[in-house]
PDB file of C-alpha atoms in Angstrom:
ATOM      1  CA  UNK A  24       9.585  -0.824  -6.383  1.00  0.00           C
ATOM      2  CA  UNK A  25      13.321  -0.786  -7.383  1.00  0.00           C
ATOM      3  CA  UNK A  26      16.180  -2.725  -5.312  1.00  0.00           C
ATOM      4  CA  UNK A  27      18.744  -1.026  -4.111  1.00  0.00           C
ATOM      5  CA  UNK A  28      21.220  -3.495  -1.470  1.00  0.00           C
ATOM      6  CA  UNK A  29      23.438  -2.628   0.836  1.00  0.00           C
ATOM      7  CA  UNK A  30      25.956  -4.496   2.169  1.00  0.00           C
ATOM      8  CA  UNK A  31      26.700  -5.470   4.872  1.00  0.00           C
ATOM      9  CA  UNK A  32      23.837  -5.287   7.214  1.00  0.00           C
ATOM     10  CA  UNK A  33      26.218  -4.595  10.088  1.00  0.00           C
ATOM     11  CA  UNK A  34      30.155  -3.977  10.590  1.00  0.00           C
ATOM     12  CA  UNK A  35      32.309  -3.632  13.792  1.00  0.00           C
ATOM     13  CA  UNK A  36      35.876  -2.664  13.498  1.00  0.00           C
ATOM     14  CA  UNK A  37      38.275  -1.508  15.559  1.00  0.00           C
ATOM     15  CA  UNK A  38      39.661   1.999  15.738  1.00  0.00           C
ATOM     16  CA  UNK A  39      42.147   3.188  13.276  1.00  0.00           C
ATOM     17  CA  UNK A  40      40.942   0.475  10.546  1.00  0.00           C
ATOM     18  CA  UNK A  41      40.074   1.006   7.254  1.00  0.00           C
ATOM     19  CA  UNK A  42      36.719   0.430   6.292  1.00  0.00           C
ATOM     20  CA  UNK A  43      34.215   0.088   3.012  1.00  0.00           C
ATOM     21  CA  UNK A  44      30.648  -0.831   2.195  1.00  0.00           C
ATOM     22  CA  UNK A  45      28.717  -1.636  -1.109  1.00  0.00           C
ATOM     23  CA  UNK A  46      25.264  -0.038  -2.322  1.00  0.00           C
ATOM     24  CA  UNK A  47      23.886  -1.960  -5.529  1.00  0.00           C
ATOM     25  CA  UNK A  48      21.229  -0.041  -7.088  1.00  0.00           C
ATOM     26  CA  UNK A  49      19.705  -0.771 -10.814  1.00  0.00           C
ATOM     27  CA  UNK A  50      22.339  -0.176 -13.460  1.00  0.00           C
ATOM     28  CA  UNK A  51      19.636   1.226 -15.981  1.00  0.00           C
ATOM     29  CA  UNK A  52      17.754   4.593 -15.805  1.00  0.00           C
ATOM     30  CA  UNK A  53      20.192   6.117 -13.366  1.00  0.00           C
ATOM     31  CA  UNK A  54      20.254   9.795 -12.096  1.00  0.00           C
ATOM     32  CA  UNK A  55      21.502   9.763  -8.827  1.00  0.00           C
ATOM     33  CA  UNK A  56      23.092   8.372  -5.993  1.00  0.00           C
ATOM     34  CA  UNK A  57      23.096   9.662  -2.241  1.00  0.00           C
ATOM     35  CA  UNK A  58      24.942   8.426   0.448  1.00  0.00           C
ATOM     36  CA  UNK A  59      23.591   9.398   4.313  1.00  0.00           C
ATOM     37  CA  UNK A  60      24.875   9.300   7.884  1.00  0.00           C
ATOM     38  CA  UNK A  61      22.112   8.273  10.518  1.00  0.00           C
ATOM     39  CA  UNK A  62      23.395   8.462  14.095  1.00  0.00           C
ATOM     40  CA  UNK A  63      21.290   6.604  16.631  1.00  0.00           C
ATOM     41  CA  UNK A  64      18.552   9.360  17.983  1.00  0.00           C
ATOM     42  CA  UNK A  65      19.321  11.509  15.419  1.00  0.00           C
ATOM     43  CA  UNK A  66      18.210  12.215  11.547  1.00  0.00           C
ATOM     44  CA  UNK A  67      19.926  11.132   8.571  1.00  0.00           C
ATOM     45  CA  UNK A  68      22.618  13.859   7.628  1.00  0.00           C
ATOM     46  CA  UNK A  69      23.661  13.969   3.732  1.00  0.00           C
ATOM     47  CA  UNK A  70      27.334  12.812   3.032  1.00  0.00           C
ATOM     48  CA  UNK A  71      27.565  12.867  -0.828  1.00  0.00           C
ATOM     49  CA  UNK A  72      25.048  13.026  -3.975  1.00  0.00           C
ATOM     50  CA  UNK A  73      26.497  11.720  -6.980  1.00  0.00           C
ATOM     51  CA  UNK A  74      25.345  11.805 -10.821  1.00  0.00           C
ATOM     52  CA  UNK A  75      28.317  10.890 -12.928  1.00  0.00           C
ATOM     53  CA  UNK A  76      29.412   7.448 -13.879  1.00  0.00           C
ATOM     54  CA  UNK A  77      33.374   7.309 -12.094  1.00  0.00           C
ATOM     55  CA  UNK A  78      32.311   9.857  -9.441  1.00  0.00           C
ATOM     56  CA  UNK A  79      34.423   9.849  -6.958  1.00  0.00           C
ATOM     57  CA  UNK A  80      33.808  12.085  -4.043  1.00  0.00           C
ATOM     58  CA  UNK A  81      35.532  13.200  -0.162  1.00  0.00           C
ATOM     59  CA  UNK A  82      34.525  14.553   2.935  1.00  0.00           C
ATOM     60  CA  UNK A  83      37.669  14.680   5.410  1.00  0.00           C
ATOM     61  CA  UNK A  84      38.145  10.467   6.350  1.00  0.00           C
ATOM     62  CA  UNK A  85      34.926   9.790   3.760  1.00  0.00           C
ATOM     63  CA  UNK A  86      35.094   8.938   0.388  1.00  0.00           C
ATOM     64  CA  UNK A  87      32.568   7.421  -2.180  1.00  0.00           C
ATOM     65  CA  UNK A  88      32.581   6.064  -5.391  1.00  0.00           C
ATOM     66  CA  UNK A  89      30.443   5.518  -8.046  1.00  0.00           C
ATOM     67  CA  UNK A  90      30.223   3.086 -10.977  1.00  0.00           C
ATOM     68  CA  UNK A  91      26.811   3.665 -13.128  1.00  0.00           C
ATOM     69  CA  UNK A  92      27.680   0.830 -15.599  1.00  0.00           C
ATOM     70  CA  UNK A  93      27.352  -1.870 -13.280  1.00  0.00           C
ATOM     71  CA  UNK A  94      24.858  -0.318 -10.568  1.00  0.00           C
ATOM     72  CA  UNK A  95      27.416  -0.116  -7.712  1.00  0.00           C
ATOM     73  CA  UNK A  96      28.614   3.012  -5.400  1.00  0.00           C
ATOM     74  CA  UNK A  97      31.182   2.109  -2.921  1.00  0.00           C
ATOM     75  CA  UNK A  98      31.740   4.122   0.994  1.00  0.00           C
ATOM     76  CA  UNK A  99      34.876   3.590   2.237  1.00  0.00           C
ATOM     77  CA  UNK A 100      35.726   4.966   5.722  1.00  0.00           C
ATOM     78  CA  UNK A 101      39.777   5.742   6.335  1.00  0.00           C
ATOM     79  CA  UNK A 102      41.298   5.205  10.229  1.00  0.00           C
ATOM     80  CA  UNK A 103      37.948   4.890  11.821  1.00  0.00           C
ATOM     81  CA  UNK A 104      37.032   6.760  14.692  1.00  0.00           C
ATOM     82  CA  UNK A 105      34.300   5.699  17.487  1.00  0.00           C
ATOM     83  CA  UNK A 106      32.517   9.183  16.565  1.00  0.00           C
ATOM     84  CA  UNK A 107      32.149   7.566  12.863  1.00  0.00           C
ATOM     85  CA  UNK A 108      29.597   4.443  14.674  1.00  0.00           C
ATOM     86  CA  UNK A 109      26.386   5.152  12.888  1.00  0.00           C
ATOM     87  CA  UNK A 110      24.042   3.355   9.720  1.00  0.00           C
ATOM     88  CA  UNK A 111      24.796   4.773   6.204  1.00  0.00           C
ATOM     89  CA  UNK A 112      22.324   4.704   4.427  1.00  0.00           C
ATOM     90  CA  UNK A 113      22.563   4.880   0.468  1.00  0.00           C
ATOM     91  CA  UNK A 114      19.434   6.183  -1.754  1.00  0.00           C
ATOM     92  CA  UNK A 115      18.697   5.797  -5.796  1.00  0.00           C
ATOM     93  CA  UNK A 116      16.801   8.162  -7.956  1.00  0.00           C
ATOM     94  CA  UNK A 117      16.070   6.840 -11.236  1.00  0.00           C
ATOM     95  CA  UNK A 118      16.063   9.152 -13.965  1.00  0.00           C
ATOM     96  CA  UNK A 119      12.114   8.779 -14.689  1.00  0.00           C
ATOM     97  CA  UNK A 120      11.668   8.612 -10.833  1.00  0.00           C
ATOM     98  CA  UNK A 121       9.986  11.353  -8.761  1.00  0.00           C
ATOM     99  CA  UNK A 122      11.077   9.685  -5.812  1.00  0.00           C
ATOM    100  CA  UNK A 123      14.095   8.313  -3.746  1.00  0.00           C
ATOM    101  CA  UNK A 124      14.708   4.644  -3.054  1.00  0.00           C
ATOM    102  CA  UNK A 125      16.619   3.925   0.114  1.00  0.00           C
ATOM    103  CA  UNK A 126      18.902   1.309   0.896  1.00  0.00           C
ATOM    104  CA  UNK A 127      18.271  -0.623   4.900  1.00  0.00           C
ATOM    105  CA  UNK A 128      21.397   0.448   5.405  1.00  0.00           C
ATOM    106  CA  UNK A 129      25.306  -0.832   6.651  1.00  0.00           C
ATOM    107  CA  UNK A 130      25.243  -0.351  10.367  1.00  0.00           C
ATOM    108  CA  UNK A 131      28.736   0.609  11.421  1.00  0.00           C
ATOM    109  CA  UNK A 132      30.041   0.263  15.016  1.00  0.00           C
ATOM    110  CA  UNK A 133      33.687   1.533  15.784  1.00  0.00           C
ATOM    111  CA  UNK A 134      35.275  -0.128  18.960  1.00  0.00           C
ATOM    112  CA  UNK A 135      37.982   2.406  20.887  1.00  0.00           C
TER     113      UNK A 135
ATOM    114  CA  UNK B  20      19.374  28.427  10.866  1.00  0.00           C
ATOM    115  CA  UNK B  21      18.312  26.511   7.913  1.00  0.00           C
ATOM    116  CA  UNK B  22      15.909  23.416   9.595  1.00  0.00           C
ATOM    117  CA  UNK B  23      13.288  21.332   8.905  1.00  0.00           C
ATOM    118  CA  UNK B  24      11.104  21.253  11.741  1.00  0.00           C
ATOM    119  CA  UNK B  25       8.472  18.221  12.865  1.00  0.00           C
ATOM    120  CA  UNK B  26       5.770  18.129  15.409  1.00  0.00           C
ATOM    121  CA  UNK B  27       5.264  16.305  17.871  1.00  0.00           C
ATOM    122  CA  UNK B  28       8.421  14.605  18.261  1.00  0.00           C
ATOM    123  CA  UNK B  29       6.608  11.582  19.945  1.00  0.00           C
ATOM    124  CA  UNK B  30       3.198  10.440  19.935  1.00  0.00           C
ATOM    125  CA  UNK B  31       1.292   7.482  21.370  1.00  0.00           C
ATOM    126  CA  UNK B  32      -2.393   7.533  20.475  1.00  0.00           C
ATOM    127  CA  UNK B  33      -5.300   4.847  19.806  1.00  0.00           C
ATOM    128  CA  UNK B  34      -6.520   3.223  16.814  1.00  0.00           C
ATOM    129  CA  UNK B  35      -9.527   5.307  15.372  1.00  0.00           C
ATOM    130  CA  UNK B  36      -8.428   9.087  16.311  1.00  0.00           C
ATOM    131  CA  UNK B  37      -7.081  11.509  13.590  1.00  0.00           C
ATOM    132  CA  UNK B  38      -3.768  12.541  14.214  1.00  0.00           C
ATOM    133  CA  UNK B  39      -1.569  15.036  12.315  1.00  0.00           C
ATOM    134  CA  UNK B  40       2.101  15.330  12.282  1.00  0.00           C
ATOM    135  CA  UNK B  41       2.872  18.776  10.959  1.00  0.00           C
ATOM    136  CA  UNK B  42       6.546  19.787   8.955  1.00  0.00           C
ATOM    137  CA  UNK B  43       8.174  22.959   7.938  1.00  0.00           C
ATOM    138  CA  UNK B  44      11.104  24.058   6.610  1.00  0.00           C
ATOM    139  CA  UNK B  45      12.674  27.594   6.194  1.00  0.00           C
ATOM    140  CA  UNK B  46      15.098  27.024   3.469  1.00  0.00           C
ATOM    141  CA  UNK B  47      12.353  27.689   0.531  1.00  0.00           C
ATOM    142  CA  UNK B  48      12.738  23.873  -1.007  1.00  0.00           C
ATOM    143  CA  UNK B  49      10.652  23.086  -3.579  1.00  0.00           C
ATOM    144  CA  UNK B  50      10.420  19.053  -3.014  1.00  0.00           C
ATOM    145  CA  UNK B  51       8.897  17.824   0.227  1.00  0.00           C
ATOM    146  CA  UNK B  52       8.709  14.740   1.459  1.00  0.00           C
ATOM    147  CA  UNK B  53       7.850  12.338   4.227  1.00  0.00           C
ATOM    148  CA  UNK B  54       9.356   9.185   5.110  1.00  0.00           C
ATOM    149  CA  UNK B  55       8.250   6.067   7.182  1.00  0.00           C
ATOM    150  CA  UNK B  56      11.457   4.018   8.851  1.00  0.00           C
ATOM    151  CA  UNK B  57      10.662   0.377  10.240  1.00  0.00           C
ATOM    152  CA  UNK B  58      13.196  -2.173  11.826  1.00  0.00           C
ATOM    153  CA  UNK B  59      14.694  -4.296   9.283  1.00  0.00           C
ATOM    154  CA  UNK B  60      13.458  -1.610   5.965  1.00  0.00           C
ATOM    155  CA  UNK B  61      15.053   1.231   4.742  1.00  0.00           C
ATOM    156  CA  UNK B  62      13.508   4.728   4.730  1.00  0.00           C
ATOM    157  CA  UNK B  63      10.003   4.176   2.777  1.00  0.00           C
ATOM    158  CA  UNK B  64       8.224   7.200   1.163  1.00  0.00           C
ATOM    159  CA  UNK B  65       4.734   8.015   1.912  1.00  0.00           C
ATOM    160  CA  UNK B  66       3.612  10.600  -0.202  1.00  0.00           C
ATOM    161  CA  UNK B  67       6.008  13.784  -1.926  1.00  0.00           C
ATOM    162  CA  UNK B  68       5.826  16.771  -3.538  1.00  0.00           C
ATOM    163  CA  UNK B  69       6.867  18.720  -6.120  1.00  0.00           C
ATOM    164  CA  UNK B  70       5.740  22.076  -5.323  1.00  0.00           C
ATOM    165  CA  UNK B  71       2.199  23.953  -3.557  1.00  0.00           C
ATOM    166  CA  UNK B  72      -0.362  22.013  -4.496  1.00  0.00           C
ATOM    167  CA  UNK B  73       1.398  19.166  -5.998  1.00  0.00           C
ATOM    168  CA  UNK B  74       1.275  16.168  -4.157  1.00  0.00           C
ATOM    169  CA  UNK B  75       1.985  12.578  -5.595  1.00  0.00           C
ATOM    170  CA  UNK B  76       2.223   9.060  -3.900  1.00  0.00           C
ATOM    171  CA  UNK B  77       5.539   7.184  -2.837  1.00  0.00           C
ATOM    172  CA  UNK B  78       5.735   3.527  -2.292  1.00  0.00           C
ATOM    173  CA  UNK B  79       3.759   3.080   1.295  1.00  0.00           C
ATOM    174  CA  UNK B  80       0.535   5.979   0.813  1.00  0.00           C
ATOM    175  CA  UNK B  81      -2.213   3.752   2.440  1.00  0.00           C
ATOM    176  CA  UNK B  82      -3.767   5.168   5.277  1.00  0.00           C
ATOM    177  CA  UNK B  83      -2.035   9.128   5.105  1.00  0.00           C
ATOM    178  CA  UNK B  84      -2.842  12.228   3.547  1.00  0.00           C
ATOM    179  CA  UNK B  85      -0.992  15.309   2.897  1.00  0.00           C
ATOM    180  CA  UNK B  86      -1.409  18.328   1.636  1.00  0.00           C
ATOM    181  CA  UNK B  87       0.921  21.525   0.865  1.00  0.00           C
ATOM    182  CA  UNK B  88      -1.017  24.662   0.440  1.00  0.00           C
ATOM    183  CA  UNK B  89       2.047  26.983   1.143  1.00  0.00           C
ATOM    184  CA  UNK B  90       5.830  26.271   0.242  1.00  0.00           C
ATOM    185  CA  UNK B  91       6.790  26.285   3.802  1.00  0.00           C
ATOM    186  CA  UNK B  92       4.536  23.460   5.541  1.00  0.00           C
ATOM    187  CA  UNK B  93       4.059  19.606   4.829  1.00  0.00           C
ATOM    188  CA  UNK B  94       1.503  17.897   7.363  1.00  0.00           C
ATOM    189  CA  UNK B  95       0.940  14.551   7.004  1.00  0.00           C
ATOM    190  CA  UNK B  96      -2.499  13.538   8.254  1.00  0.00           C
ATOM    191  CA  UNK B  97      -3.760   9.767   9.590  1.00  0.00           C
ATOM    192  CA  UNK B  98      -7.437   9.724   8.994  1.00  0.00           C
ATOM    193  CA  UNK B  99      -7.773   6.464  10.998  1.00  0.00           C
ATOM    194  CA  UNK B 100      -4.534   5.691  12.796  1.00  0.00           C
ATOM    195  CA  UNK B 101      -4.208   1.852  13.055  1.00  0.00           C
ATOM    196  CA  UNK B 102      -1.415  -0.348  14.927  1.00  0.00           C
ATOM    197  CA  UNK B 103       0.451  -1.457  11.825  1.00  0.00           C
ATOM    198  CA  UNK B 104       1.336   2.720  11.516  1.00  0.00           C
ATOM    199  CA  UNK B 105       3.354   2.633  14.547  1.00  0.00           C
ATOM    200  CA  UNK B 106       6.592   3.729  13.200  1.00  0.00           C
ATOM    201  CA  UNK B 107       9.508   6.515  13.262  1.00  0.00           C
ATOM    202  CA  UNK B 108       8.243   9.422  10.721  1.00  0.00           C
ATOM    203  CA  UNK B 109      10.820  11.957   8.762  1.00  0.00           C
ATOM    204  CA  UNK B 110       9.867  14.689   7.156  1.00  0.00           C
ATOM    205  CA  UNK B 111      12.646  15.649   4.159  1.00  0.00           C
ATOM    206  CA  UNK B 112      13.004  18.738   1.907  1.00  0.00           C
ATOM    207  CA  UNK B 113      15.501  19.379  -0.888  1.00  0.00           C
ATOM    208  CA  UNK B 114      16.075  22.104  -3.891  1.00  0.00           C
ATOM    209  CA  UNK B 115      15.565  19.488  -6.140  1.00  0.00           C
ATOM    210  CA  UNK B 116      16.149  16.143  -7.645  1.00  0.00           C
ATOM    211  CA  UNK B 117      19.868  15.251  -7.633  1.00  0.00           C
ATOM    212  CA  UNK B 118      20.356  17.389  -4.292  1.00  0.00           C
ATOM    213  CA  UNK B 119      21.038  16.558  -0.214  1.00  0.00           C
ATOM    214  CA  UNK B 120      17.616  15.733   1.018  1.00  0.00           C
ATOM    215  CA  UNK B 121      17.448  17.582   4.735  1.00  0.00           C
ATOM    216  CA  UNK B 122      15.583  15.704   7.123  1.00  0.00           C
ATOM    217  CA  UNK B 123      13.632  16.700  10.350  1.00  0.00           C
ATOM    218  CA  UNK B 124      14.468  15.478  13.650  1.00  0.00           C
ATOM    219  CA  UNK B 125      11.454  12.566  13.488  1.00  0.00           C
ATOM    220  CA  UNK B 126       8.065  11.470  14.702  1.00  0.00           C
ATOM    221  CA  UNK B 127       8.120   8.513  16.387  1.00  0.00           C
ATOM    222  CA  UNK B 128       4.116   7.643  16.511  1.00  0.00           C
ATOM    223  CA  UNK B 129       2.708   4.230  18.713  1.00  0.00           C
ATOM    224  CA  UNK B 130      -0.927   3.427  17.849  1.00  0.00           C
ATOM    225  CA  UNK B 131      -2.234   1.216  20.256  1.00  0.00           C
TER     226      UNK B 131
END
């Protein structure tokens, strides 16, 4: 079973701060990386997938980036909002992998 | 609307009686998966597959069955529920390997 960390376990910030947490995955055999949203009583909802060594992607106060080399993919979370409280998740796919390996996940809480 | 569906939603049952949790999807993926989520772990795969009639193990398989006889439908089957299964279930579909998994809206099973 591969190892893929995420750190850390839990974050509270206050509203309007900038925040960022760490996924380390296996820096060998590497495909993919996804990055999910899970809101409490809800399902995971897909933020990013990325495949490229120096990825870096955005969705509005989102970002993500990627560094293959070293088996790293950073989330960072601009002017936080209470509606962004939620556990992202992170998930590896090794390129001779059928399957997905997730993360336990960075459990964010926003204060207003 | 594009949707991967799960049923039932909740479920508390005893140890011993054969339970299935069916899945569906409407967006013609060819990977299905379900998923097992525990306090304290990370989203752990149960069984996957690739296409009708091809299943294949994850990381956590003891105890389930599948099967996927049409594109469409994913059931996941407990033979012989037992405590230690009591857990939140997701059922996942995606076009493919380095693609946004979509998830269902979850099982959340009790085996007494």
């Amino acid at each position: 079973i591969l190892n893929v960390e995420q750190s850390p376990q839990s974050l509270h910030v206050q509203e309007g701060d900038s925040t960022n947490f760490t996924c380390s995955f296996p820096s060998s055999n590497f495909y993919a990386l996804h990055w999910y949203r899970w809101e409490t009583a809800k399902s995971p909802e897909a933020l990013f997938v990325m495949t490229l060594n120096g990825d870096e992607k955005k969705k509005g106060r989102i970002s993500a980036t990627l560094n293959t080399k070293e088996g790293y993919s950073y989330l960072y979370i601009k002017g936080s909002q209470p509606e962004d409280s939620a556990t992202y998740l992170c998930a590896f796919r090794a390129f001779s992998a059928r399957q997905l390996t997730f993360g336990s996940g960075t459990q964010l809480t926003v204060l207003p | 609307e594009a949707q991967v569906t799960q049923n039932p939603r909740y479920l508390i049952t005893v140890t011993g009686k054969k339970l299935t949790v069916t899945c569906s999807q409407n967006m013609n993926h060819e990977y299905m998966s379900w998923y097992r989520q525990d306090p304290g772990l990370g989203l752990r795969q149960i069984y996957y597959s690739m296409n009708v009639e091809v299943t294949d193990k994850g990381d956590v398989p003891e105890g389930y069955k599948v099967s996927r006889k049409e594109k469409r439908n994913f059931p996941l089957i407990l033979e012989s529920p037992s405590p230690n299964q009591t857990s939140l279930y997701f059922c996942a579909s995606s076009l493919g390997r380095a693609v946004p998994l979509y998830f269902g809206p979850g099982t959340r099973l009790t085996v007494t």
